[in-house]
PDB file of C-alpha atoms (C1' of nucleotides) in Angstrom:
ATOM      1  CA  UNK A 767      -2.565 -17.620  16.136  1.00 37.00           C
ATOM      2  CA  UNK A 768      -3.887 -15.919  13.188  1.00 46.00           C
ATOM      3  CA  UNK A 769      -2.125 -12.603  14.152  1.00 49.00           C
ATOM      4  CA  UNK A 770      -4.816 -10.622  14.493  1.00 58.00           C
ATOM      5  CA  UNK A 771      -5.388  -8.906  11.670  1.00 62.00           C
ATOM      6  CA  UNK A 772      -3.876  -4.935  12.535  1.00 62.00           C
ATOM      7  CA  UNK A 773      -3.344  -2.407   9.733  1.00 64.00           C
ATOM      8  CA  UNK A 774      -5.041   0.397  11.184  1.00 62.00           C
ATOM      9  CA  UNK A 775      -4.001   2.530   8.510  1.00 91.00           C
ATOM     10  CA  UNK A 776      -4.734   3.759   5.201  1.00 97.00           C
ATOM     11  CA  UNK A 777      -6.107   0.681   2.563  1.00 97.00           C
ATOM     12  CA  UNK A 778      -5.641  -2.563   3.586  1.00 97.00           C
ATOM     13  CA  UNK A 779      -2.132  -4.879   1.753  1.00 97.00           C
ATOM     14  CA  UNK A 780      -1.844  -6.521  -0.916  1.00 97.00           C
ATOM     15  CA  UNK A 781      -0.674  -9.320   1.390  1.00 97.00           C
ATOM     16  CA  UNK A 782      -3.850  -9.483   3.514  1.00 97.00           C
ATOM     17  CA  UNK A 783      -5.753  -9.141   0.103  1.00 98.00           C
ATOM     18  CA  UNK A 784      -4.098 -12.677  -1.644  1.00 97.00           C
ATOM     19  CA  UNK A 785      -4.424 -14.277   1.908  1.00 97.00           C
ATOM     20  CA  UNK A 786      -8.583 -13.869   1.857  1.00 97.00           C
ATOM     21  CA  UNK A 787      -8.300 -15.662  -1.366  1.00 97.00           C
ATOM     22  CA  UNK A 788      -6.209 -18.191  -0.580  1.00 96.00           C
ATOM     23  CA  UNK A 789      -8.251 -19.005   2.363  1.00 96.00           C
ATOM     24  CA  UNK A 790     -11.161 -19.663  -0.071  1.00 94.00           C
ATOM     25  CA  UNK A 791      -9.857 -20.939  -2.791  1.00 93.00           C
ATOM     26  CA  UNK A 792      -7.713 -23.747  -1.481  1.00 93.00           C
ATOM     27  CA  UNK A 793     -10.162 -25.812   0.345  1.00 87.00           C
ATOM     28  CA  UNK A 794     -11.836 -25.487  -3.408  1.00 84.00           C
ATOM     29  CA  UNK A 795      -9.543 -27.094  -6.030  1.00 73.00           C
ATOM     30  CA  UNK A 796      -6.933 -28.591  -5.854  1.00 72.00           C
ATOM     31  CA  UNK A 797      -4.264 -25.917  -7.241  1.00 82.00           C
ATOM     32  CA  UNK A 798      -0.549 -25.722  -6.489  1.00 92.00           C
ATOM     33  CA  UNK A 799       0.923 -22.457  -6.727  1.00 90.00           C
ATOM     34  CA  UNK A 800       1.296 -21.341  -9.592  1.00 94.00           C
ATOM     35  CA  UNK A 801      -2.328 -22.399 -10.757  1.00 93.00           C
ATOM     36  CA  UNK A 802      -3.541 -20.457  -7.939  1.00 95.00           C
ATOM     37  CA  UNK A 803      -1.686 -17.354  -9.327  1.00 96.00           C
ATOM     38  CA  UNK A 804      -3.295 -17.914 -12.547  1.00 95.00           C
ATOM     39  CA  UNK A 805      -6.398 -18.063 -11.602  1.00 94.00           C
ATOM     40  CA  UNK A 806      -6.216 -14.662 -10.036  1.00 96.00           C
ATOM     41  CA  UNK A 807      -4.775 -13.038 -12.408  1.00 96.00           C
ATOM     42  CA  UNK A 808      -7.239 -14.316 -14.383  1.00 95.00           C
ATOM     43  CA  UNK A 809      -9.948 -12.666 -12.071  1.00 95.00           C
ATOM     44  CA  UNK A 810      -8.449  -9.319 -11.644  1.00 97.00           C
ATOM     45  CA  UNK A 811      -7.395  -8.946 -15.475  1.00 95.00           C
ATOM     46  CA  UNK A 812     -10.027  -6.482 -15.577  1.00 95.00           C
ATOM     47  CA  UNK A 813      -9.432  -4.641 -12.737  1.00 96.00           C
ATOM     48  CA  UNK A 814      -5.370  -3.855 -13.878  1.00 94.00           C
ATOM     49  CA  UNK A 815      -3.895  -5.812 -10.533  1.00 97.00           C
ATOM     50  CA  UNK A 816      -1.747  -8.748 -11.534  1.00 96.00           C
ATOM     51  CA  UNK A 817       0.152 -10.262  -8.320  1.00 97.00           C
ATOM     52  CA  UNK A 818       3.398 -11.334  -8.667  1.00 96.00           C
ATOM     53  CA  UNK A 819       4.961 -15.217  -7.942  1.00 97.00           C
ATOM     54  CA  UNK A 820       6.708 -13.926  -5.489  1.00 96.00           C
ATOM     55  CA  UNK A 821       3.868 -12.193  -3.085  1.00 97.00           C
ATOM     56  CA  UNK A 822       1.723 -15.326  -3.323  1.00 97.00           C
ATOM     57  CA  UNK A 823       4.711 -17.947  -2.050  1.00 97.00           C
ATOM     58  CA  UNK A 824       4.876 -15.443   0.535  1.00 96.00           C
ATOM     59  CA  UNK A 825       1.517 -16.162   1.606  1.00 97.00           C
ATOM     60  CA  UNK A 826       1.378 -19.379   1.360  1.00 96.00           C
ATOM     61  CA  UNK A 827       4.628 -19.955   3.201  1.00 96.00           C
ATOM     62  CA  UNK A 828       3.027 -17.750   6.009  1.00 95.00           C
ATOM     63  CA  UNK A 829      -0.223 -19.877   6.303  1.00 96.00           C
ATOM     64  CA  UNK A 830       2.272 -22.652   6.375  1.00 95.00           C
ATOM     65  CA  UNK A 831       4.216 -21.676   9.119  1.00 94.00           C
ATOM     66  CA  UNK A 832       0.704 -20.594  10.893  1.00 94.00           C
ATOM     67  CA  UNK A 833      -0.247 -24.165  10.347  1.00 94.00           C
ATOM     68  CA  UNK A 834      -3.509 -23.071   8.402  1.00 95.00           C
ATOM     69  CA  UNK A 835      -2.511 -25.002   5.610  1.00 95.00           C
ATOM     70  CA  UNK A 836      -0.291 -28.409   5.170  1.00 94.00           C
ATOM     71  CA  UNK A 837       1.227 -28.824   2.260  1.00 94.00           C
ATOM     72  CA  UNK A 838       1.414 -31.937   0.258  1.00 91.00           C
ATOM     73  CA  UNK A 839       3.988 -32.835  -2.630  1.00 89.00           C
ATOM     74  CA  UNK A 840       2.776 -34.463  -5.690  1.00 84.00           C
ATOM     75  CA  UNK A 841       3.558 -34.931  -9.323  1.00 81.00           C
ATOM     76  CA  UNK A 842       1.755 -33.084 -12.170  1.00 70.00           C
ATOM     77  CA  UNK A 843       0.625 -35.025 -14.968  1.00 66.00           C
ATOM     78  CA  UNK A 844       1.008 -38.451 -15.841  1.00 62.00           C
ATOM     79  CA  UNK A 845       3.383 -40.417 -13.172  1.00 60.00           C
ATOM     80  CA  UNK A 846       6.270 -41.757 -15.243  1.00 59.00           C
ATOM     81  CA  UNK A 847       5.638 -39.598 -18.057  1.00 62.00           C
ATOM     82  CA  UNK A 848       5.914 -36.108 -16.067  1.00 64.00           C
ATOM     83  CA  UNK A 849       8.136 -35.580 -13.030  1.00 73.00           C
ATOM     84  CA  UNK A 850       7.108 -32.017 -12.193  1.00 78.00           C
ATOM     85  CA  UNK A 851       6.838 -31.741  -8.572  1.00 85.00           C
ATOM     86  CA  UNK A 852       3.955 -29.814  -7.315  1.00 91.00           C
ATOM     87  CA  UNK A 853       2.987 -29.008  -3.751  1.00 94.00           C
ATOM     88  CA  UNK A 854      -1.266 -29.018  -2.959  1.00 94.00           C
ATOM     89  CA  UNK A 855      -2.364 -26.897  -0.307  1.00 95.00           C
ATOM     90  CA  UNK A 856      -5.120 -28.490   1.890  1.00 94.00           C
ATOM     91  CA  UNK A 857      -6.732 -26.557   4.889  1.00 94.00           C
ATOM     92  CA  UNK A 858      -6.117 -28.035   8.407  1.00 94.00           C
ATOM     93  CA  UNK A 859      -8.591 -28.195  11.058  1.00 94.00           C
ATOM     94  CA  UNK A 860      -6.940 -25.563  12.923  1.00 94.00           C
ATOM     95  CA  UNK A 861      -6.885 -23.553   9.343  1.00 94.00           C
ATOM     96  CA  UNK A 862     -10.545 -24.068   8.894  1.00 94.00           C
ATOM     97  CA  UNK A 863     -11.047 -22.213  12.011  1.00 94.00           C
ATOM     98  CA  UNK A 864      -8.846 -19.467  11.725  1.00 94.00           C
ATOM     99  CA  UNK A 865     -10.177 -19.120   7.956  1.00 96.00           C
ATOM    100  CA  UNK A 866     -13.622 -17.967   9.880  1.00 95.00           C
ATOM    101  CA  UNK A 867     -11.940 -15.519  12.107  1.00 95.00           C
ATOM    102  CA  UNK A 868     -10.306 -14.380   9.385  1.00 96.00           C
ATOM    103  CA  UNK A 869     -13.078 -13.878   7.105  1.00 96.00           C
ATOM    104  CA  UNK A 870     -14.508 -11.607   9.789  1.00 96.00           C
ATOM    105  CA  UNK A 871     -11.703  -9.327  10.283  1.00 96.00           C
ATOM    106  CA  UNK A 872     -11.517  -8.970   6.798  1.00 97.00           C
ATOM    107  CA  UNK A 873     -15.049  -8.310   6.243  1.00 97.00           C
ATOM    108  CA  UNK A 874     -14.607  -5.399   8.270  1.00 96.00           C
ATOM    109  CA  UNK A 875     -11.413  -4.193   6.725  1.00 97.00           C
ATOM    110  CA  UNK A 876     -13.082  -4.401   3.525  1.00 97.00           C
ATOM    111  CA  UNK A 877     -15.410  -2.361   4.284  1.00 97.00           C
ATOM    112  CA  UNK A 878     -13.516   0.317   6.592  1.00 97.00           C
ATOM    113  CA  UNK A 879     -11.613   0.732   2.881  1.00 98.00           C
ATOM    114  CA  UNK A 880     -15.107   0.862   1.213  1.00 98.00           C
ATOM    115  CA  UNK A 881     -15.850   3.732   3.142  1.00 97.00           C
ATOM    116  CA  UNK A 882     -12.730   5.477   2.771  1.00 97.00           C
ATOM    117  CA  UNK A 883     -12.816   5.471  -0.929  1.00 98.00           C
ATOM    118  CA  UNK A 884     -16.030   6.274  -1.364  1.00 97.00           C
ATOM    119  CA  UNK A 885     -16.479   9.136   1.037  1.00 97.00           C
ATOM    120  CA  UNK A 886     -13.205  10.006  -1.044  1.00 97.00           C
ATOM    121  CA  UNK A 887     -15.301  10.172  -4.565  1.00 97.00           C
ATOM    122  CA  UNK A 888     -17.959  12.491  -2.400  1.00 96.00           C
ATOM    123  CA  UNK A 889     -15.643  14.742  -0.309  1.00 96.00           C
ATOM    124  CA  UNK A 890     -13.546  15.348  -4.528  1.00 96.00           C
ATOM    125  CA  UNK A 891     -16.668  14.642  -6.715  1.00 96.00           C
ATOM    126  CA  UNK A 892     -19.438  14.606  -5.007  1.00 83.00           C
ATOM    127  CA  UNK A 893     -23.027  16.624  -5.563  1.00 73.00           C
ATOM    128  CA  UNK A 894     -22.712  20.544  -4.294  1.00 63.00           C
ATOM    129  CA  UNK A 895     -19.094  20.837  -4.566  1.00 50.00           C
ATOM    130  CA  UNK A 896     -16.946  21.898  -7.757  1.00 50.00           C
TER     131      UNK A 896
ATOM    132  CA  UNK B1175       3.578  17.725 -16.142  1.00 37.00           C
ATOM    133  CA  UNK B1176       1.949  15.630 -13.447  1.00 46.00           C
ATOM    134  CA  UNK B1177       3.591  12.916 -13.985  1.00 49.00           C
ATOM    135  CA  UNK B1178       0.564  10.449 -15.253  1.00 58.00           C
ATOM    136  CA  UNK B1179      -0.835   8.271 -12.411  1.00 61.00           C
ATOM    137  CA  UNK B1180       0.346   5.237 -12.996  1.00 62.00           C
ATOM    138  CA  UNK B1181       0.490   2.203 -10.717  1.00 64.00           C
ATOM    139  CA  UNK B1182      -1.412  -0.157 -12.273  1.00 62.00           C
ATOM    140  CA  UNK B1183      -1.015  -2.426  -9.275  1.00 91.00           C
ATOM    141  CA  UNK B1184      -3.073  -3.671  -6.716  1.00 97.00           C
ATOM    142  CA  UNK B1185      -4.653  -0.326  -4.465  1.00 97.00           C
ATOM    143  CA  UNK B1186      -3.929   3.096  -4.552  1.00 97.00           C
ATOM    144  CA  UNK B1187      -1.154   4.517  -2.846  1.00 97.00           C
ATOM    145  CA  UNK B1188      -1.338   6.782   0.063  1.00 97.00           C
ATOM    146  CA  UNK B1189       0.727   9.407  -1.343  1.00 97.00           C
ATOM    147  CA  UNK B1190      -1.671   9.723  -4.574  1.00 97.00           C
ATOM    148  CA  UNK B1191      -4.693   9.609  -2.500  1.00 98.00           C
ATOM    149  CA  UNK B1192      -3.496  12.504   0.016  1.00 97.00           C
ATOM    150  CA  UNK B1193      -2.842  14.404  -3.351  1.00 97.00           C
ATOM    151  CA  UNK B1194      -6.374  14.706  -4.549  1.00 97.00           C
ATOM    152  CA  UNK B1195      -7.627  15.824  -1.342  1.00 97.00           C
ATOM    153  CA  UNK B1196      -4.697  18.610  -0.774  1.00 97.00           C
ATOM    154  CA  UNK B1197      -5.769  19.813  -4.614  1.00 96.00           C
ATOM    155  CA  UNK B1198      -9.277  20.161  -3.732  1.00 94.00           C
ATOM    156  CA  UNK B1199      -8.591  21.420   0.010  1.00 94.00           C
ATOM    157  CA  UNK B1200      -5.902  23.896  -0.567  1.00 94.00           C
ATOM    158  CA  UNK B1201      -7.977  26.208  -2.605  1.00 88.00           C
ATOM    159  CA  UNK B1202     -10.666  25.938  -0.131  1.00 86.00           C
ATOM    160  CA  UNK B1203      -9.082  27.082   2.792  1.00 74.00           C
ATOM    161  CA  UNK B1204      -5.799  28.944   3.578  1.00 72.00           C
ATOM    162  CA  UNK B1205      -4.406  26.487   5.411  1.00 83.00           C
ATOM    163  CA  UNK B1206      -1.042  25.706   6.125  1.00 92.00           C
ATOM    164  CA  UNK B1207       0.325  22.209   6.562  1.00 91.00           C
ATOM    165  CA  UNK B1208      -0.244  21.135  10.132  1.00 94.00           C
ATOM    166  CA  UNK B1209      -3.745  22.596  10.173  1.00 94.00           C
ATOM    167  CA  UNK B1210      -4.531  20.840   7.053  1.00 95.00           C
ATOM    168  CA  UNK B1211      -2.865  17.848   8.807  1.00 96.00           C
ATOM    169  CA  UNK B1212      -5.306  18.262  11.403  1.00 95.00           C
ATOM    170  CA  UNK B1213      -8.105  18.343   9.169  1.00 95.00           C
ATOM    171  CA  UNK B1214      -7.981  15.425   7.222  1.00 96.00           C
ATOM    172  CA  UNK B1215      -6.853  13.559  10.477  1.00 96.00           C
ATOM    173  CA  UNK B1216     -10.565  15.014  12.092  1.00 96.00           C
ATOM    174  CA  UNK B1217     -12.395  13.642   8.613  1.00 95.00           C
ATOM    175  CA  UNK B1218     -10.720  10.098   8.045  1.00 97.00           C
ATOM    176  CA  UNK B1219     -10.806   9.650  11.849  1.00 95.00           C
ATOM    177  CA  UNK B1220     -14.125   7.160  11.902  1.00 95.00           C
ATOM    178  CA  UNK B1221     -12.233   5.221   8.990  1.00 96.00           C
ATOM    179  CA  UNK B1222      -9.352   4.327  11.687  1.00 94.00           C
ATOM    180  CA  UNK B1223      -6.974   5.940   9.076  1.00 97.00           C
ATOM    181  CA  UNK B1224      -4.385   9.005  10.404  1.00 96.00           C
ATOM    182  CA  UNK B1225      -1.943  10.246   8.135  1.00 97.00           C
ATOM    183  CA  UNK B1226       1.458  11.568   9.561  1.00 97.00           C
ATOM    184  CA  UNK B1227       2.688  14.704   9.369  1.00 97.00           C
ATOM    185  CA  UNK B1228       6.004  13.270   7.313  1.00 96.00           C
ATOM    186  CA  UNK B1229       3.506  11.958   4.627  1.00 97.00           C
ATOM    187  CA  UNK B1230       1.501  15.238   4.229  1.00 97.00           C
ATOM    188  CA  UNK B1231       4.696  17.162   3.854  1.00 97.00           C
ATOM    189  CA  UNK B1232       5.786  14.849   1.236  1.00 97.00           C
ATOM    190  CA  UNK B1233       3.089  15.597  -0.849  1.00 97.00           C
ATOM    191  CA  UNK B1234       2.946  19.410  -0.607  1.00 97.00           C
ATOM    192  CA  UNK B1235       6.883  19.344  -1.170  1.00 96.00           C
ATOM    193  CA  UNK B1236       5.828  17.355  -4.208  1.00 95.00           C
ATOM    194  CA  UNK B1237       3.574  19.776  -5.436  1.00 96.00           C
ATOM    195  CA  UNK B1238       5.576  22.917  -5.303  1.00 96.00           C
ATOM    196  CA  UNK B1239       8.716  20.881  -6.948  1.00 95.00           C
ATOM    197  CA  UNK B1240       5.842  20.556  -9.930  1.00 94.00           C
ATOM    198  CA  UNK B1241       4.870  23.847  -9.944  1.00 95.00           C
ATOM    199  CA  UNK B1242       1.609  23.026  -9.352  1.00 96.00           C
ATOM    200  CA  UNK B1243       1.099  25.044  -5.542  1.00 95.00           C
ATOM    201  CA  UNK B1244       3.108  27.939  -4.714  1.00 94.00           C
ATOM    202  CA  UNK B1245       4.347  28.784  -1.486  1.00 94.00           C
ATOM    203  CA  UNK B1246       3.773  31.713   0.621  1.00 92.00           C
ATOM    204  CA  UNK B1247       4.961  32.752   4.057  1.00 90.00           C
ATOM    205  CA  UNK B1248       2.919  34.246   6.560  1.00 85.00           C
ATOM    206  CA  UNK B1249       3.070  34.766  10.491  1.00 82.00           C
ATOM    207  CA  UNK B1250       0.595  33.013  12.570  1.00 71.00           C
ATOM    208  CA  UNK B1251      -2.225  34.635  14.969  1.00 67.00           C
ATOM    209  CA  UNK B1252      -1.071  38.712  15.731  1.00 63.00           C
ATOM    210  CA  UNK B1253       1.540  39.825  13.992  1.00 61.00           C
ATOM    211  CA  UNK B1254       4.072  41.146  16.763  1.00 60.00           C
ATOM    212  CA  UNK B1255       2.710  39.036  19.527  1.00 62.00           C
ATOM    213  CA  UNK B1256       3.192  35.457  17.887  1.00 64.00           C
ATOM    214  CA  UNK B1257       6.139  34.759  15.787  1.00 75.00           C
ATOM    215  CA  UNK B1258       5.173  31.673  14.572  1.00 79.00           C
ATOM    216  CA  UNK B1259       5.923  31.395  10.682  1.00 86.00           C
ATOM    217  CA  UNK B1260       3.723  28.986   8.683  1.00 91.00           C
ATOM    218  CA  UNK B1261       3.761  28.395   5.276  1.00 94.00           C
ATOM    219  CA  UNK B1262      -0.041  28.789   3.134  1.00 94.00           C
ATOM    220  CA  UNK B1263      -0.535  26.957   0.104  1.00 95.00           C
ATOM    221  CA  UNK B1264      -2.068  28.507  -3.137  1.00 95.00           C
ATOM    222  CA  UNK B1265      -2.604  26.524  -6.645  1.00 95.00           C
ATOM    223  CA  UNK B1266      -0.849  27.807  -9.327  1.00 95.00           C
ATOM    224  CA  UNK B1267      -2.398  28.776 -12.722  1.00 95.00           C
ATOM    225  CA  UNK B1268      -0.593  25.956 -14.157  1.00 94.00           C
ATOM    226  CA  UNK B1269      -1.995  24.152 -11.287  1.00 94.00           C
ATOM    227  CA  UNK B1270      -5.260  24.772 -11.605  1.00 94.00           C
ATOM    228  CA  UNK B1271      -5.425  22.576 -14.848  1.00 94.00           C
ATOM    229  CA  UNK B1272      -3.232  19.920 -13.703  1.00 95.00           C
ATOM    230  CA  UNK B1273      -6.156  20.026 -11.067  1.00 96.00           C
ATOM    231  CA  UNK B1274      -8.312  18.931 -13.075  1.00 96.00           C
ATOM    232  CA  UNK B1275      -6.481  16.657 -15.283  1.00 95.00           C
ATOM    233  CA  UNK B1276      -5.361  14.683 -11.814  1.00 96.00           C
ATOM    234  CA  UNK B1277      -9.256  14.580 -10.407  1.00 96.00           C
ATOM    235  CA  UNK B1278     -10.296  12.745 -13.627  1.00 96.00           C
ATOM    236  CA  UNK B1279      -7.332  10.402 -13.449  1.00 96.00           C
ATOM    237  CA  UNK B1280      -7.613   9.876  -9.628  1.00 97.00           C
ATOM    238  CA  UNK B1281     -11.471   9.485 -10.767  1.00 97.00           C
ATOM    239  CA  UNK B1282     -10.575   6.125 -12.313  1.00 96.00           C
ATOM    240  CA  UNK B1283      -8.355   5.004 -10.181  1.00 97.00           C
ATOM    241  CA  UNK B1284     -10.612   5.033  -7.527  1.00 98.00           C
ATOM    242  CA  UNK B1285     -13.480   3.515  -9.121  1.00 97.00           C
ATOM    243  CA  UNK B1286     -11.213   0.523 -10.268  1.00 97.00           C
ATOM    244  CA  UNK B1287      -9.833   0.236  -6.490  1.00 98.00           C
ATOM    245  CA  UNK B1288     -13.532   0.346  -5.120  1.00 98.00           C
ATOM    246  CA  UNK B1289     -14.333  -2.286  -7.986  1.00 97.00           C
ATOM    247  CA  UNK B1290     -11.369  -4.198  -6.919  1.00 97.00           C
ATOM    248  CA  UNK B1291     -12.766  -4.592  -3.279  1.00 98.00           C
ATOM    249  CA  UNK B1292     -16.715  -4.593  -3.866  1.00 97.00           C
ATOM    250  CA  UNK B1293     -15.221  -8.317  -5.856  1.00 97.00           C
ATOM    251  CA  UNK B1294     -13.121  -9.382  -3.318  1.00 97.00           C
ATOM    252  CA  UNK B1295     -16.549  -9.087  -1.171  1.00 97.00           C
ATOM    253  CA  UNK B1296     -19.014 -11.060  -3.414  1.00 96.00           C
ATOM    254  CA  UNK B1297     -15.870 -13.825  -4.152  1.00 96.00           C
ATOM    255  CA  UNK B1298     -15.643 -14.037  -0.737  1.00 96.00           C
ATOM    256  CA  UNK B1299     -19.055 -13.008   1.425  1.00 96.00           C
ATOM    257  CA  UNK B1300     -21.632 -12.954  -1.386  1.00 83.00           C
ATOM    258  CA  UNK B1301     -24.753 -14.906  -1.862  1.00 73.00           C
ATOM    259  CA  UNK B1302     -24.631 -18.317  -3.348  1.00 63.00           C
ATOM    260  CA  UNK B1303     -20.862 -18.942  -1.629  1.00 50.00           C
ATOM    261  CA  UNK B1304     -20.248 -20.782   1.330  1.00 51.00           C
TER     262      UNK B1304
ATOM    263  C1'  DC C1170      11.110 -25.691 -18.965  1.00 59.28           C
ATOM    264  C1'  DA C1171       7.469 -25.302 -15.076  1.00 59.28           C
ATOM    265  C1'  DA C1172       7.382 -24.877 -10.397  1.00 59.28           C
ATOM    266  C1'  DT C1173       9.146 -23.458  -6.155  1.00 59.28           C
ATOM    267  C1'  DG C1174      11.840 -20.726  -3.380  1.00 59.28           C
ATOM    268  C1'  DA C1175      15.093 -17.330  -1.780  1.00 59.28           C
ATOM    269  C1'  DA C1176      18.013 -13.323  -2.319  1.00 59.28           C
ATOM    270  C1'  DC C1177      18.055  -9.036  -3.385  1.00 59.28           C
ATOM    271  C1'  DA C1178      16.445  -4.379  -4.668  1.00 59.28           C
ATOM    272  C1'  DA C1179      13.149  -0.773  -5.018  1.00 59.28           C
ATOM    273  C1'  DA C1180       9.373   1.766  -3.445  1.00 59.28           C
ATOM    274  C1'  DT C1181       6.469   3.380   0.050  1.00 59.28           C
ATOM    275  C1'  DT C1182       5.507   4.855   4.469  1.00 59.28           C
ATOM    276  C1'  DG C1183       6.458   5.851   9.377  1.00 59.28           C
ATOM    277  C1'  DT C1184       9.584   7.488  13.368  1.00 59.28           C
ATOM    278  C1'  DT C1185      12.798  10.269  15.009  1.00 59.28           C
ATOM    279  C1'  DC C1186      15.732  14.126  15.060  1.00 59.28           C
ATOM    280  C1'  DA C1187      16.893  19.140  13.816  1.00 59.28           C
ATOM    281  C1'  DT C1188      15.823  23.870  13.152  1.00 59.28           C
ATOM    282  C1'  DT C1189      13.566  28.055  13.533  1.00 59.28           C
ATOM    283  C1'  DA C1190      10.996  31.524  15.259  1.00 59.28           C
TER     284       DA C1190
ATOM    285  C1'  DT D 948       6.133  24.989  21.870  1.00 59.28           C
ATOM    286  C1'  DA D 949       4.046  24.763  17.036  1.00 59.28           C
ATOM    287  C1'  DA D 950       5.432  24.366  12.540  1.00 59.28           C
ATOM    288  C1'  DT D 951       8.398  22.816   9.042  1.00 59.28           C
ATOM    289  C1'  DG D 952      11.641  19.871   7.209  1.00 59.28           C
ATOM    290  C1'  DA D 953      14.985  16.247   6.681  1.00 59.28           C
ATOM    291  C1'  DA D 954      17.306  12.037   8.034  1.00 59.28           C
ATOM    292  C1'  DC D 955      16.674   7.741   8.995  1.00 59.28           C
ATOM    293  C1'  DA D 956      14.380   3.199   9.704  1.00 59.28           C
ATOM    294  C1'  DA D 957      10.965  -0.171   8.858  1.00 59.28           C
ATOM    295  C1'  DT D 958       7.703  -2.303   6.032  1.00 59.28           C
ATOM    296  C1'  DT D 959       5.850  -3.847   1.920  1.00 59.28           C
ATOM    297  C1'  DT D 960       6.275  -5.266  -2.590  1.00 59.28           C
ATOM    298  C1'  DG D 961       8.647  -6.415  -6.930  1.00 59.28           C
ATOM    299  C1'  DT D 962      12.753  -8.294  -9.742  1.00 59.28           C
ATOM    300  C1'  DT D 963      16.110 -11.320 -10.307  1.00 59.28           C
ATOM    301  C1'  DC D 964      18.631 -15.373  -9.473  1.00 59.28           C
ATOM    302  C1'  DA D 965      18.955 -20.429  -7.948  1.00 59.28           C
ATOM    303  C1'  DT D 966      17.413 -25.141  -7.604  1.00 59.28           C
ATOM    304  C1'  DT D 967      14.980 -29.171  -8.625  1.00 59.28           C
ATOM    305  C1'  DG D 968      12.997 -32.586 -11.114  1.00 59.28           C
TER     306       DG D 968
END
DNA sequence: CAATGAACAAATTGTTCATTA
DNA sequence: TAATGAACAATTTGTTCATTG
């Protein structure tokens, strides 16, 4: 089960956030963790958000345990020369699936947030008012 | 001093966002806290998002430890007939700028947390993408 | 030392309880 | 009982430490 997606609240987590990405950029390359993290940080440089090591193994140990994604050990670099151990996320079937519910429910969280924030600049900044 | 805005982090918190809208509503009206509760409740309501009481009293607790709204006491509905005591909210002179100086930095802050999502929605849903 | 992971700590927010009029 | 406030608890996230190859 995917755990339905819940936080009716105020803006959606940081955790729900990383695990839209993940979703899509797994089945993509083939990055282990860390390259994954770079990668995003990479993306949101601009934007000021830099996740932490720490919130993205928490993802991906969640989609593990969901059994979205199976994990599979392997060594970076040259074998014999390099004996870092890596672990490559791959989707499952069941994951693929899930992935498209997924996507959906966070389509529309997206864009509950959207709303929020922008009626936000209106209601504070908006035409009419001071 | 307003104590900057900093988190340079992933969204906007709660607390920050409840700020700008207390700043800009307390002037407005003379509300006191539950009514002003009630109000943003009735407003954010179609965005599924209901602050708590706690949260609201947080803030306005904030802003009188900063000087920024000053507190005064007044008895609800007829005086002699309902002894009700609320509490109405005015901005200080000293608020009044930190007003301003808040909205512009709340101003950026929300336009990199709406740039932050509108990405997440082309990387994820936009054209060209599976 | 890069990569992974877990333990731990801090920050943020929500729930419940207390008080007062 | 409405309004305010505080105590407390839970959740979310970040920092630090540990392990492994």
């Amino acid at each position: 089960m995917p755990k339905e997606y819940e936080n009716r609240g105020f803006l959606l987590k940081q955790r729900a956030f990383l695990k839209l990405y993940l979703l899509n950029n797994i089945p993509k390359q083939k990055g282990y963790g860390l390259k994954l993290l770079e990668e995003l940080r990479e993306d949101f440089k601009q934007y000021g958000y830099s996740p932490t090591h720490s919130e993205l193994y928490k993802v991906l140990h969640e989609l593990t345990r969901e059994g979205i994604v199976r994990r599979e050990k392997k060594l970076l670099g040259e074998p014999g020369v390099d004996f870092q151990e890596i672990i490559i996320y791959h989707l499952t079937d069941k994951g693929q699936q899930e992935k498209e519910l997924y996507k959906k429910q966070m389509k529309a969280e997206l864009d509950r947030c959207l709303g929020l924030l922008n009626k936000a600049v209106r209601d504070n900044y908006g035409p009419l008012l001071n």
